[in-house]
Amino acid sequence: MPTRDELKAKALEAIDQRREWIIRAAQTIQDNPEAGFQEQKTARFVSEKLTELGVQHDTGIALTGIKGKLWGGALGPTVAIMGELDSLRVPDHPKADPQTGAAHACGHHAQLGMMLGATAGLLAPDVLSALHGNVAPIAVPAEEFIDVEYRWNLHQEGKLGLMAGKQEFIRVGVFDDVDMAMMVHTTSRAEDRKFAVGGTSNGHVVKFIQFIGRAAHAGGAPHAGINALQAAMVALNALNAQRETLRNEDIVRLHGILTRGGAAVNSIPADVRYEGRVRGNTVAAIEDGNMKTDRCLRAGALALGAKVSIVTIPGYLPMRNDPLLMETFRENAARLVGADQITLHPSTRNTGGSTDMGDLSQIMPVVHPYVGGATGTGHGNDYLIQDWELAVINPAKAMAMAVIDLLAEGAARAKEVLEQSRPPMTKAQYLRLQDARLREELYEGR
Ligand SMILES: [Zn+2]
Ligand SMILES: [Zn+2]
């Protein structure tokens, strides 16, 4: 039986041989950005690449998702290696789609390159047959929780249950035969150096709000109307007034966008829509922020005599990195870039963002490290991958090597991970929690 180091050498060689193929795949995806649950072209492309590698896979899961399976030489745990299919919308990004404003301003195109690269590495001759367990390459839709109204409509039509990719993957059972999962996100933060592991993230709930007024001639008969835009403005000012009640340690973020401000300038706005977020680093902090948000929304409606429809959609849960998976990843990343180029963040470090990898981390051991190679501001119009070797090839190698550590030698390491890990909830408990977080209210404004 080959040693783990021999298996890793084979995997690294296979990744190096496919270097151009892997980077070109990530770049092609960057040039064809699509927002969540609309990643048809991206999914078709990833499916073609998996077919080129000879990987059996299912497509169209949760609308656009993909799951493949690589069978090891003997039975054992299944490790998922994942990438996210969706882009953001940043219309003035240099790589934005001019029609849709979709742009890969969060580096998810790099993740798909990594996932394909790690898969190619594990397909090197004699590697899989030495593993006790399986590998599931997965391309997940819709990590960025945007286009809220679109997703709410899909939910109402019964096409989606939960409204983000990994959430819905959990619900429909994609992870039922997966024991642990890993993915690597790109970063432009200097303090993350070449790789960063550890830290947590905010959870959140998502708001879809409609202020309902009454149209009337804005010049001739404004007294006959009810101005939904003014109601929204009172509500948003009230929300700003709330900020002094938020505790620093809860890392609450209240933010959102108006997606409709009215229909015609000479008609009192009767239909105004707002998509928002309530983030916080505990479920209790999110609940508190959400209660205050709803109060502000009702206050705006009450002031103007408008109605407000408040839909609260279950968002993400805080991220928990599994310590042994983290260590397994860190060791392998260190072989590539040197231990001094890896940042280890304390488990409480939270920069305020959120990911549905947090949801998965509540029900199984996961690791969600960061890799450098990007410049600019995450979600900004200048976020670009500059160093493709660092941002795509290195994490592909680190994931492939981590999988070998987990599943070689009778999968001893993976079994240790499973024995030590204490996920806070089962899948059933997770689904019940998210169910309870979905709320609809129509406040009549009187
Ligand atoms: Zn993002
Ligand atoms: Zn992202």
CSV table of C-alpha atoms and ligand atoms in Angstrom, one decimal:
chain,number,residue,atom,x,y,z
A,1,MET,CA,0.0,0.0,0.0
A,2,PRO,CA,1.5,3.4,-1.0
A,3,THR,CA,2.2,5.8,1.9
A,4,ARG,CA,0.2,9.0,2.3
A,5,ASP,CA,3.2,11.0,1.0
A,6,GLU,CA,3.4,8.9,-2.1
A,7,LEU,CA,-0.4,9.4,-2.7
A,8,LYS,CA,0.0,13.1,-2.2
A,9,ALA,CA,2.9,13.3,-4.7
A,10,LYS,CA,0.7,11.6,-7.3
A,11,ALA,CA,-2.2,14.0,-6.7
A,12,LEU,CA,0.0,17.0,-6.8
A,13,GLU,CA,1.5,15.8,-10.1
A,14,ALA,CA,-1.9,15.3,-11.6
A,15,ILE,CA,-3.0,18.8,-10.6
A,16,ASP,CA,0.2,20.3,-12.0
A,17,GLN,CA,-0.4,18.5,-15.3
A,18,ARG,CA,-3.9,20.1,-15.5
A,19,ARG,CA,-2.7,23.5,-14.3
A,20,GLU,CA,-3.7,25.4,-17.4
A,21,TRP,CA,-7.0,23.5,-17.7
A,22,ILE,CA,-7.9,24.3,-14.1
A,23,ILE,CA,-7.1,28.0,-14.3
A,24,ARG,CA,-8.8,28.4,-17.6
A,25,ALA,CA,-12.0,26.8,-16.2
A,26,ALA,CA,-12.0,29.4,-13.3
A,27,GLN,CA,-11.4,32.2,-15.8
A,28,THR,CA,-14.2,31.1,-18.1
A,29,ILE,CA,-16.6,31.0,-15.2
A,30,GLN,CA,-15.4,34.5,-14.2
A,31,ASP,CA,-16.2,35.7,-17.7
A,32,ASN,CA,-19.8,34.3,-17.6
A,33,PRO,CA,-21.1,35.4,-14.1
A,34,GLU,CA,-24.6,34.4,-13.0
A,35,ALA,CA,-26.4,35.2,-9.8
A,36,GLY,CA,-27.8,32.5,-7.5
A,37,PHE,CA,-30.3,30.0,-8.7
A,38,GLN,CA,-29.8,31.3,-12.2
A,39,GLU,CA,-26.3,29.7,-12.8
A,40,GLN,CA,-27.5,27.6,-15.9
A,41,LYS,CA,-24.4,28.3,-18.1
A,42,THR,CA,-22.0,28.0,-15.2
A,43,ALA,CA,-23.6,24.7,-14.1
A,44,ARG,CA,-23.5,23.3,-17.7
A,45,PHE,CA,-19.8,24.3,-17.9
A,46,VAL,CA,-18.9,22.6,-14.6
A,47,SER,CA,-20.8,19.5,-15.6
A,48,GLU,CA,-18.8,19.4,-18.9
A,49,LYS,CA,-15.6,19.7,-16.9
A,50,LEU,CA,-16.6,16.9,-14.6
A,51,THR,CA,-17.5,14.8,-17.6
A,52,GLU,CA,-14.0,15.5,-19.1
A,53,LEU,CA,-12.6,14.1,-15.8
A,54,GLY,CA,-14.8,11.1,-16.1
A,55,VAL,CA,-16.7,11.9,-12.9
A,56,GLN,CA,-20.3,10.6,-12.6
A,57,HIS,CA,-22.6,13.4,-11.3
A,58,ASP,CA,-26.1,14.6,-10.9
A,59,THR,CA,-27.2,18.0,-12.1
A,60,GLY,CA,-30.1,20.3,-11.5
A,61,ILE,CA,-30.1,19.8,-7.8
A,62,ALA,CA,-31.9,22.7,-6.1
A,63,LEU,CA,-32.3,24.1,-9.6
A,64,THR,CA,-28.7,24.4,-10.7
A,65,GLY,CA,-26.5,22.4,-8.2
A,66,ILE,CA,-24.2,19.5,-9.0
A,67,LYS,CA,-23.0,16.5,-7.0
A,68,GLY,CA,-20.5,14.0,-8.1
A,69,LYS,CA,-19.1,10.9,-6.5
A,70,LEU,CA,-15.6,9.3,-6.5
A,71,TRP,CA,-15.5,5.8,-5.0
A,72,GLY,CA,-12.6,4.9,-2.8
A,73,GLY,CA,-11.1,1.4,-2.7
A,74,ALA,CA,-12.9,0.4,0.5
A,75,LEU,CA,-15.9,1.6,2.5
A,76,GLY,CA,-15.5,4.6,4.8
A,77,PRO,CA,-16.7,8.1,5.3
A,78,THR,CA,-17.5,10.5,2.5
A,79,VAL,CA,-15.8,13.9,2.3
A,80,ALA,CA,-17.3,16.7,0.2
A,81,ILE,CA,-15.1,19.1,-1.6
A,82,MET,CA,-17.2,22.1,-2.7
A,83,GLY,CA,-17.3,25.2,-4.8
A,84,GLU,CA,-20.0,27.8,-5.2
A,85,LEU,CA,-21.6,28.5,-8.6
A,86,ASP,CA,-23.0,32.0,-8.1
A,87,SER,CA,-21.8,35.5,-8.6
A,88,LEU,CA,-22.8,38.7,-7.0
A,89,ARG,CA,-24.3,41.7,-8.8
A,90,VAL,CA,-21.8,44.6,-9.0
A,91,PRO,CA,-22.7,46.4,-12.3
A,92,ASP,CA,-19.6,48.5,-12.4
A,93,HIS,CA,-17.2,45.6,-11.9
A,94,PRO,CA,-14.9,45.3,-14.9
A,95,LYS,CA,-16.0,41.6,-15.4
A,96,ALA,CA,-19.7,42.3,-15.0
A,97,ASP,CA,-22.3,41.0,-17.4
A,98,PRO,CA,-23.6,44.2,-19.0
A,99,GLN,CA,-27.2,42.9,-19.2
A,100,THR,CA,-27.5,41.6,-15.6
A,101,GLY,CA,-24.8,43.3,-13.6
A,102,ALA,CA,-23.7,39.9,-12.4
A,103,ALA,CA,-20.0,39.8,-11.5
A,104,HIS,CA,-17.7,37.5,-9.6
A,105,ALA,CA,-16.8,40.0,-6.9
A,106,CYS,CA,-16.5,37.3,-4.3
A,107,GLY,CA,-14.2,34.9,-6.1
A,108,HIS,CA,-16.6,31.9,-6.4
A,109,HIS,CA,-15.2,31.2,-9.9
A,110,ALA,CA,-11.9,30.4,-8.2
A,111,GLN,CA,-13.7,28.0,-5.9
A,112,LEU,CA,-15.0,26.0,-8.8
A,113,GLY,CA,-11.5,25.8,-10.3
A,114,MET,CA,-10.2,24.5,-6.9
A,115,MET,CA,-13.0,21.9,-6.7
A,116,LEU,CA,-12.2,20.7,-10.2
A,117,GLY,CA,-8.5,20.8,-9.5
A,118,ALA,CA,-8.8,18.8,-6.3
A,119,THR,CA,-11.0,16.3,-8.1
A,120,ALA,CA,-8.4,15.9,-10.8
A,121,GLY,CA,-5.7,15.3,-8.2
A,122,LEU,CA,-7.7,12.6,-6.4
A,123,LEU,CA,-8.3,10.9,-9.8
A,124,ALA,CA,-4.5,10.4,-10.2
A,125,PRO,CA,-3.7,6.7,-10.8
A,126,ASP,CA,-3.8,4.5,-7.6
A,127,VAL,CA,-5.0,7.3,-5.3
A,128,LEU,CA,-8.7,6.5,-4.9
A,129,SER,CA,-8.1,2.8,-4.6
A,130,ALA,CA,-5.9,3.5,-1.6
A,131,LEU,CA,-8.7,5.4,0.2
A,132,HIS,CA,-11.2,4.0,2.7
A,133,GLY,CA,-14.2,6.2,1.9
A,134,ASN,CA,-15.6,8.4,-0.9
A,135,VAL,CA,-15.2,11.9,-2.2
A,136,ALA,CA,-18.1,14.0,-3.3
A,137,PRO,CA,-17.2,17.0,-5.6
A,138,ILE,CA,-20.1,19.4,-5.2
A,139,ALA,CA,-21.0,22.7,-6.9
A,140,VAL,CA,-23.5,24.5,-4.8
A,141,PRO,CA,-25.8,27.3,-6.1
A,142,ALA,CA,-26.7,30.6,-4.5
A,143,GLU,CA,-24.4,31.3,-1.6
A,144,GLU,CA,-24.9,35.1,-1.8
A,145,PHE,CA,-28.3,35.7,-0.4
A,146,ILE,CA,-29.4,38.3,-3.0
A,147,ASP,CA,-32.4,38.7,-5.3
A,148,VAL,CA,-34.6,38.1,-2.3
A,149,GLU,CA,-37.9,38.7,-4.1
A,150,TYR,CA,-37.0,36.3,-6.9
A,151,ARG,CA,-36.2,33.6,-4.3
A,152,TRP,CA,-39.3,34.3,-2.3
A,153,ASN,CA,-41.3,33.8,-5.5
A,154,LEU,CA,-39.5,30.5,-6.2
A,155,HIS,CA,-40.4,29.5,-2.7
A,156,GLN,CA,-44.0,30.5,-3.1
A,157,GLU,CA,-44.2,28.5,-6.4
A,158,GLY,CA,-42.8,25.4,-4.5
A,159,LYS,CA,-39.6,25.3,-6.5
A,160,LEU,CA,-37.4,26.0,-3.5
A,161,GLY,CA,-37.9,25.2,0.2
A,162,LEU,CA,-35.0,27.0,1.9
A,163,MET,CA,-33.8,29.9,-0.2
A,164,ALA,CA,-30.0,29.5,-0.4
A,165,GLY,CA,-27.9,26.8,-1.9
A,166,LYS,CA,-26.4,24.8,1.0
A,167,GLN,CA,-29.6,25.3,3.0
A,168,GLU,CA,-31.6,23.7,0.2
A,169,PHE,CA,-29.0,21.0,-0.4
A,170,ILE,CA,-29.4,20.1,3.3
A,171,ARG,CA,-33.2,20.0,3.0
A,172,VAL,CA,-33.3,17.9,-0.1
A,173,GLY,CA,-30.8,15.4,1.3
A,174,VAL,CA,-27.7,16.1,-0.8
A,175,PHE,CA,-25.6,15.9,2.4
A,176,ASP,CA,-27.4,12.8,3.8
A,177,ASP,CA,-24.5,10.6,2.7
A,178,VAL,CA,-21.8,13.1,3.3
A,179,ASP,CA,-19.9,13.0,6.6
A,180,MET,CA,-17.7,16.1,6.5
A,181,ALA,CA,-17.1,19.0,4.0
A,182,MET,CA,-14.5,21.4,3.0
A,183,MET,CA,-14.2,24.4,0.7
A,184,VAL,CA,-11.8,27.3,0.4
A,185,HIS,CA,-12.8,31.0,-0.1
A,186,THR,CA,-10.5,33.6,-1.7
A,187,THR,CA,-9.5,36.7,0.3
A,188,SER,CA,-7.8,40.0,-0.4
A,189,ARG,CA,-7.2,40.8,3.3
A,190,ALA,CA,-3.5,41.2,4.0
A,191,GLU,CA,-3.8,39.7,7.5
A,192,ASP,CA,-5.0,36.4,6.0
A,193,ARG,CA,-1.6,36.1,4.3
A,194,LYS,CA,-1.4,33.1,1.8
A,195,PHE,CA,-3.9,31.0,3.8
A,196,ALA,CA,-6.1,31.7,6.8
A,197,VAL,CA,-7.9,29.1,8.9
A,198,GLY,CA,-10.3,29.5,11.8
A,199,GLY,CA,-12.7,32.3,12.8
A,200,THR,CA,-16.5,32.3,12.7
A,201,SER,CA,-19.1,34.4,10.8
A,202,ASN,CA,-22.3,36.1,11.5
A,203,GLY,CA,-25.7,34.5,11.1
A,204,HIS,CA,-28.6,36.4,9.7
A,205,VAL,CA,-32.3,36.6,8.7
A,206,VAL,CA,-33.3,38.0,5.4
A,207,LYS,CA,-36.2,40.6,5.0
A,208,PHE,CA,-38.5,41.0,2.1
A,209,ILE,CA,-40.6,44.1,2.8
A,210,GLN,CA,-43.4,45.7,0.8
A,211,PHE,CA,-44.9,49.1,1.9
A,212,ILE,CA,-48.4,49.3,0.4
A,213,GLY,CA,-49.9,52.8,0.0
A,214,ARG,CA,-52.5,54.3,-2.4
A,215,ALA,CA,-51.7,55.9,-5.7
A,216,ALA,CA,-53.0,59.4,-6.5
A,217,HIS,CA,-52.0,62.4,-8.6
A,218,ALA,CA,-48.8,63.7,-7.0
A,219,GLY,CA,-49.5,67.3,-8.0
A,220,GLY,CA,-53.3,67.5,-8.1
A,221,ALA,CA,-54.4,65.2,-5.2
A,222,PRO,CA,-51.5,64.1,-3.0
A,223,HIS,CA,-54.0,64.2,0.0
A,224,ALA,CA,-55.9,61.4,-1.7
A,225,GLY,CA,-52.9,59.1,-1.7
A,226,ILE,CA,-50.9,57.2,0.8
A,227,ASN,CA,-47.2,57.5,0.2
A,228,ALA,CA,-45.5,54.2,0.6
A,229,LEU,CA,-42.0,55.7,-0.1
A,230,GLN,CA,-42.4,58.1,2.8
A,231,ALA,CA,-43.5,55.2,4.9
A,232,ALA,CA,-40.3,53.4,3.9
A,233,MET,CA,-38.2,56.5,4.7
A,234,VAL,CA,-39.6,56.8,8.2
A,235,ALA,CA,-39.0,53.1,8.7
A,236,LEU,CA,-35.4,53.4,7.6
A,237,ASN,CA,-34.8,56.4,9.7
A,238,ALA,CA,-36.2,54.6,12.7
A,239,LEU,CA,-33.8,51.7,11.9
A,240,ASN,CA,-30.9,54.1,12.0
A,241,ALA,CA,-32.1,55.4,15.3
A,242,GLN,CA,-31.9,51.9,16.6
A,243,ARG,CA,-28.2,51.5,16.1
A,244,GLU,CA,-27.3,53.0,19.5
A,245,THR,CA,-29.1,50.1,21.1
A,246,LEU,CA,-27.0,47.5,19.4
A,247,ARG,CA,-24.1,46.0,21.4
A,248,ASN,CA,-20.6,45.9,19.8
A,249,GLU,CA,-20.0,42.3,20.9
A,250,ASP,CA,-23.2,41.1,19.0
A,251,ILE,CA,-21.8,42.4,15.7
A,252,VAL,CA,-25.3,43.3,14.5
A,253,ARG,CA,-25.6,44.6,11.0
A,254,LEU,CA,-28.9,46.1,9.8
A,255,HIS,CA,-28.7,46.9,6.1
A,256,GLY,CA,-30.7,46.6,2.9
A,257,ILE,CA,-31.7,48.1,-0.5
A,258,LEU,CA,-34.8,49.6,-1.9
A,259,THR,CA,-35.7,47.5,-5.0
A,260,ARG,CA,-38.7,49.6,-6.0
A,261,GLY,CA,-39.3,53.2,-5.1
A,262,GLY,CA,-42.5,53.9,-7.0
A,263,ALA,CA,-44.0,53.6,-10.5
A,264,ALA,CA,-44.2,57.1,-12.0
A,265,VAL,CA,-43.0,60.4,-10.8
A,266,ASN,CA,-46.4,62.1,-11.0
A,267,SER,CA,-48.2,59.3,-9.0
A,268,ILE,CA,-47.9,58.9,-5.2
A,269,PRO,CA,-45.8,55.7,-4.7
A,270,ALA,CA,-48.1,52.9,-3.7
A,271,ASP,CA,-45.8,49.9,-3.9
A,272,VAL,CA,-42.3,50.3,-2.4
A,273,ARG,CA,-40.1,47.3,-1.8
A,274,TYR,CA,-37.1,46.8,0.5
A,275,GLU,CA,-34.7,43.8,0.7
A,276,GLY,CA,-32.7,43.7,3.9
A,277,ARG,CA,-30.6,41.7,6.3
A,278,VAL,CA,-30.4,41.4,10.1
A,279,ARG,CA,-27.0,39.9,11.0
A,280,GLY,CA,-25.6,39.0,14.3
A,281,ASN,CA,-23.1,36.6,15.8
A,282,THR,CA,-25.7,34.6,17.9
A,283,VAL,CA,-29.2,33.5,17.1
A,284,ALA,CA,-30.3,35.6,20.1
A,285,ALA,CA,-28.6,38.8,18.8
A,286,ILE,CA,-30.3,38.2,15.4
A,287,GLU,CA,-33.7,37.7,17.1
A,288,ASP,CA,-33.2,41.0,19.0
A,289,GLY,CA,-32.2,42.9,15.9
A,290,ASN,CA,-35.0,41.4,13.9
A,291,MET,CA,-37.6,42.4,16.6
A,292,LYS,CA,-36.3,46.0,16.5
A,293,THR,CA,-36.3,46.0,12.7
A,294,ASP,CA,-40.0,44.9,12.6
A,295,ARG,CA,-40.9,47.6,15.1
A,296,CYS,CA,-39.3,50.2,12.8
A,297,LEU,CA,-41.0,48.9,9.7
A,298,ARG,CA,-44.4,49.0,11.4
A,299,ALA,CA,-43.6,52.5,12.7
A,300,GLY,CA,-43.1,53.7,9.2
A,301,ALA,CA,-46.4,52.3,8.0
A,302,LEU,CA,-48.3,53.6,11.1
A,303,ALA,CA,-46.9,57.2,10.5
A,304,LEU,CA,-48.3,57.3,7.0
A,305,GLY,CA,-51.3,55.1,7.4
A,306,ALA,CA,-49.8,52.6,4.9
A,307,LYS,CA,-49.7,48.9,5.2
A,308,VAL,CA,-46.5,46.9,5.4
A,309,SER,CA,-45.9,43.2,4.5
A,310,ILE,CA,-43.0,41.8,6.4
A,311,VAL,CA,-41.5,38.5,5.3
A,312,THR,CA,-38.7,37.1,7.4
A,313,ILE,CA,-36.8,34.5,5.6
A,314,PRO,CA,-34.5,32.0,7.5
A,315,GLY,CA,-30.9,33.1,6.7
A,316,TYR,CA,-27.6,31.7,7.8
A,317,LEU,CA,-26.2,30.4,11.0
A,318,PRO,CA,-22.8,31.2,12.5
A,319,MET,CA,-19.8,29.3,11.2
A,320,ARG,CA,-18.0,26.6,13.3
A,321,ASN,CA,-14.7,25.3,11.9
A,322,ASP,CA,-13.9,21.8,13.1
A,323,PRO,CA,-10.5,21.9,14.9
A,324,LEU,CA,-9.1,18.6,13.5
A,325,LEU,CA,-10.2,19.4,9.9
A,326,MET,CA,-8.6,22.8,10.4
A,327,GLU,CA,-5.4,21.3,11.5
A,328,THR,CA,-5.5,18.7,8.7
A,329,PHE,CA,-5.9,21.5,6.1
A,330,ARG,CA,-3.3,23.8,7.8
A,331,GLU,CA,-0.6,21.1,7.8
A,332,ASN,CA,-1.1,20.5,4.0
A,333,ALA,CA,-1.3,24.2,3.2
A,334,ALA,CA,1.9,24.7,5.1
A,335,ARG,CA,3.6,22.2,2.8
A,336,LEU,CA,2.8,24.4,-0.1
A,337,VAL,CA,3.5,27.9,1.2
A,338,GLY,CA,5.3,27.5,4.5
A,339,ALA,CA,3.9,27.6,8.0
A,340,ASP,CA,4.8,31.3,8.4
A,341,GLN,CA,2.4,32.2,5.5
A,342,ILE,CA,-0.6,30.8,7.3
A,343,THR,CA,-2.8,32.8,9.7
A,344,LEU,CA,-4.6,31.0,12.4
A,345,HIS,CA,-7.6,33.1,13.5
A,346,PRO,CA,-9.2,32.6,17.0
A,347,SER,CA,-12.5,30.8,16.8
A,348,THR,CA,-14.3,34.0,17.9
A,349,ARG,CA,-13.0,36.2,15.2
A,350,ASN,CA,-15.9,37.5,13.2
A,351,THR,CA,-15.6,40.1,10.4
A,352,GLY,CA,-19.3,40.5,10.1
A,353,GLY,CA,-20.1,38.6,6.9
A,354,SER,CA,-22.2,35.4,6.6
A,355,THR,CA,-22.1,32.1,4.7
A,356,ASP,CA,-24.4,29.1,4.4
A,357,MET,CA,-21.3,27.0,5.1
A,358,GLY,CA,-22.3,28.1,8.7
A,359,ASP,CA,-25.5,26.2,8.3
A,360,LEU,CA,-23.7,23.0,7.2
A,361,SER,CA,-21.2,23.5,10.1
A,362,GLN,CA,-24.1,23.2,12.6
A,363,ILE,CA,-24.8,19.6,11.5
A,364,MET,CA,-21.4,18.1,10.5
A,365,PRO,CA,-17.7,18.9,10.8
A,366,VAL,CA,-16.6,21.3,8.1
A,367,VAL,CA,-13.6,23.6,7.4
A,368,HIS,CA,-13.9,26.9,5.5
A,369,PRO,CA,-10.4,28.3,5.1
A,370,TYR,CA,-9.3,31.4,3.1
A,371,VAL,CA,-6.7,31.7,0.4
A,372,GLY,CA,-5.0,34.8,-0.8
A,373,GLY,CA,-4.3,35.8,-4.4
A,374,ALA,CA,-7.1,38.4,-4.7
A,375,THR,CA,-6.9,42.2,-4.6
A,376,GLY,CA,-9.5,44.9,-4.1
A,377,THR,CA,-12.5,44.9,-1.8
A,378,GLY,CA,-14.7,41.8,-1.4
A,379,HIS,CA,-18.1,42.5,-3.0
A,380,GLY,CA,-16.6,45.7,-4.5
A,381,ASN,CA,-16.0,46.7,-8.1
A,382,ASP,CA,-12.3,46.1,-7.9
A,383,TYR,CA,-12.2,42.5,-6.4
A,384,LEU,CA,-10.1,40.4,-8.8
A,385,ILE,CA,-8.0,37.3,-8.6
A,386,GLN,CA,-4.4,38.3,-9.5
A,387,ASP,CA,-2.4,35.3,-8.5
A,388,TRP,CA,-4.1,32.2,-10.0
A,389,GLU,CA,-1.5,29.8,-8.8
A,390,LEU,CA,-2.0,30.9,-5.2
A,391,ALA,CA,-5.8,31.4,-5.4
A,392,VAL,CA,-6.8,28.3,-7.4
A,393,ILE,CA,-4.0,25.7,-7.8
A,394,ASN,CA,-2.7,25.8,-4.2
A,395,PRO,CA,-6.1,25.3,-2.5
A,396,ALA,CA,-6.9,22.5,-5.0
A,397,LYS,CA,-3.7,20.8,-3.8
A,398,ALA,CA,-4.3,21.5,-0.2
A,399,MET,CA,-7.8,20.0,-0.4
A,400,ALA,CA,-6.7,16.9,-2.3
A,401,MET,CA,-3.9,16.3,0.3
A,402,ALA,CA,-6.3,16.9,3.2
A,403,VAL,CA,-8.7,14.3,1.7
A,404,ILE,CA,-5.8,11.8,1.4
A,405,ASP,CA,-4.9,12.4,5.1
A,406,LEU,CA,-8.5,11.9,6.0
A,407,LEU,CA,-9.2,8.7,4.1
A,408,ALA,CA,-5.9,6.9,3.7
A,409,GLU,CA,-4.7,4.3,6.2
A,410,GLY,CA,-8.2,3.0,6.8
A,411,ALA,CA,-9.6,6.5,7.1
A,412,ALA,CA,-8.2,6.8,10.6
A,413,ARG,CA,-8.1,10.6,10.6
A,414,ALA,CA,-11.7,10.9,9.2
A,415,LYS,CA,-12.9,8.6,11.9
A,416,GLU,CA,-11.1,10.6,14.5
A,417,VAL,CA,-12.8,13.8,13.2
A,418,LEU,CA,-16.2,12.1,13.4
A,419,GLU,CA,-15.5,10.8,16.9
A,420,GLN,CA,-14.4,14.2,18.3
A,421,SER,CA,-16.9,16.5,16.5
A,422,ARG,CA,-20.0,17.6,18.4
A,423,PRO,CA,-22.3,19.3,15.8
A,424,PRO,CA,-24.9,21.3,17.8
A,425,MET,CA,-27.9,19.9,15.9
A,426,THR,CA,-29.2,17.1,13.7
A,427,LYS,CA,-30.5,17.7,10.2
A,428,ALA,CA,-34.1,17.4,11.6
A,429,GLN,CA,-33.4,19.9,14.3
A,430,TYR,CA,-31.8,22.3,11.8
A,431,LEU,CA,-34.8,22.1,9.5
A,432,ARG,CA,-37.2,22.7,12.5
A,433,LEU,CA,-35.2,25.8,13.6
A,434,GLN,CA,-35.2,27.2,10.0
A,435,ASP,CA,-38.9,26.5,9.7
A,436,ALA,CA,-39.6,28.4,12.9
A,437,ARG,CA,-37.6,31.4,11.6
A,438,LEU,CA,-39.8,31.8,8.5
A,439,ARG,CA,-42.5,34.4,9.3
A,440,GLU,CA,-45.0,36.4,7.4
A,441,GLU,CA,-46.9,39.4,8.7
A,442,LEU,CA,-49.2,42.1,7.2
A,443,TYR,CA,-49.3,45.1,9.4
A,444,GLU,CA,-52.4,47.3,8.6
A,445,GLY,CA,-50.8,50.6,9.7
A,446,ARG,CA,-53.5,51.5,12.3
B,1,ZN,ZN,-19.6,37.0,-0.9
B,2,ZN,ZN,-18.2,34.3,-1.3
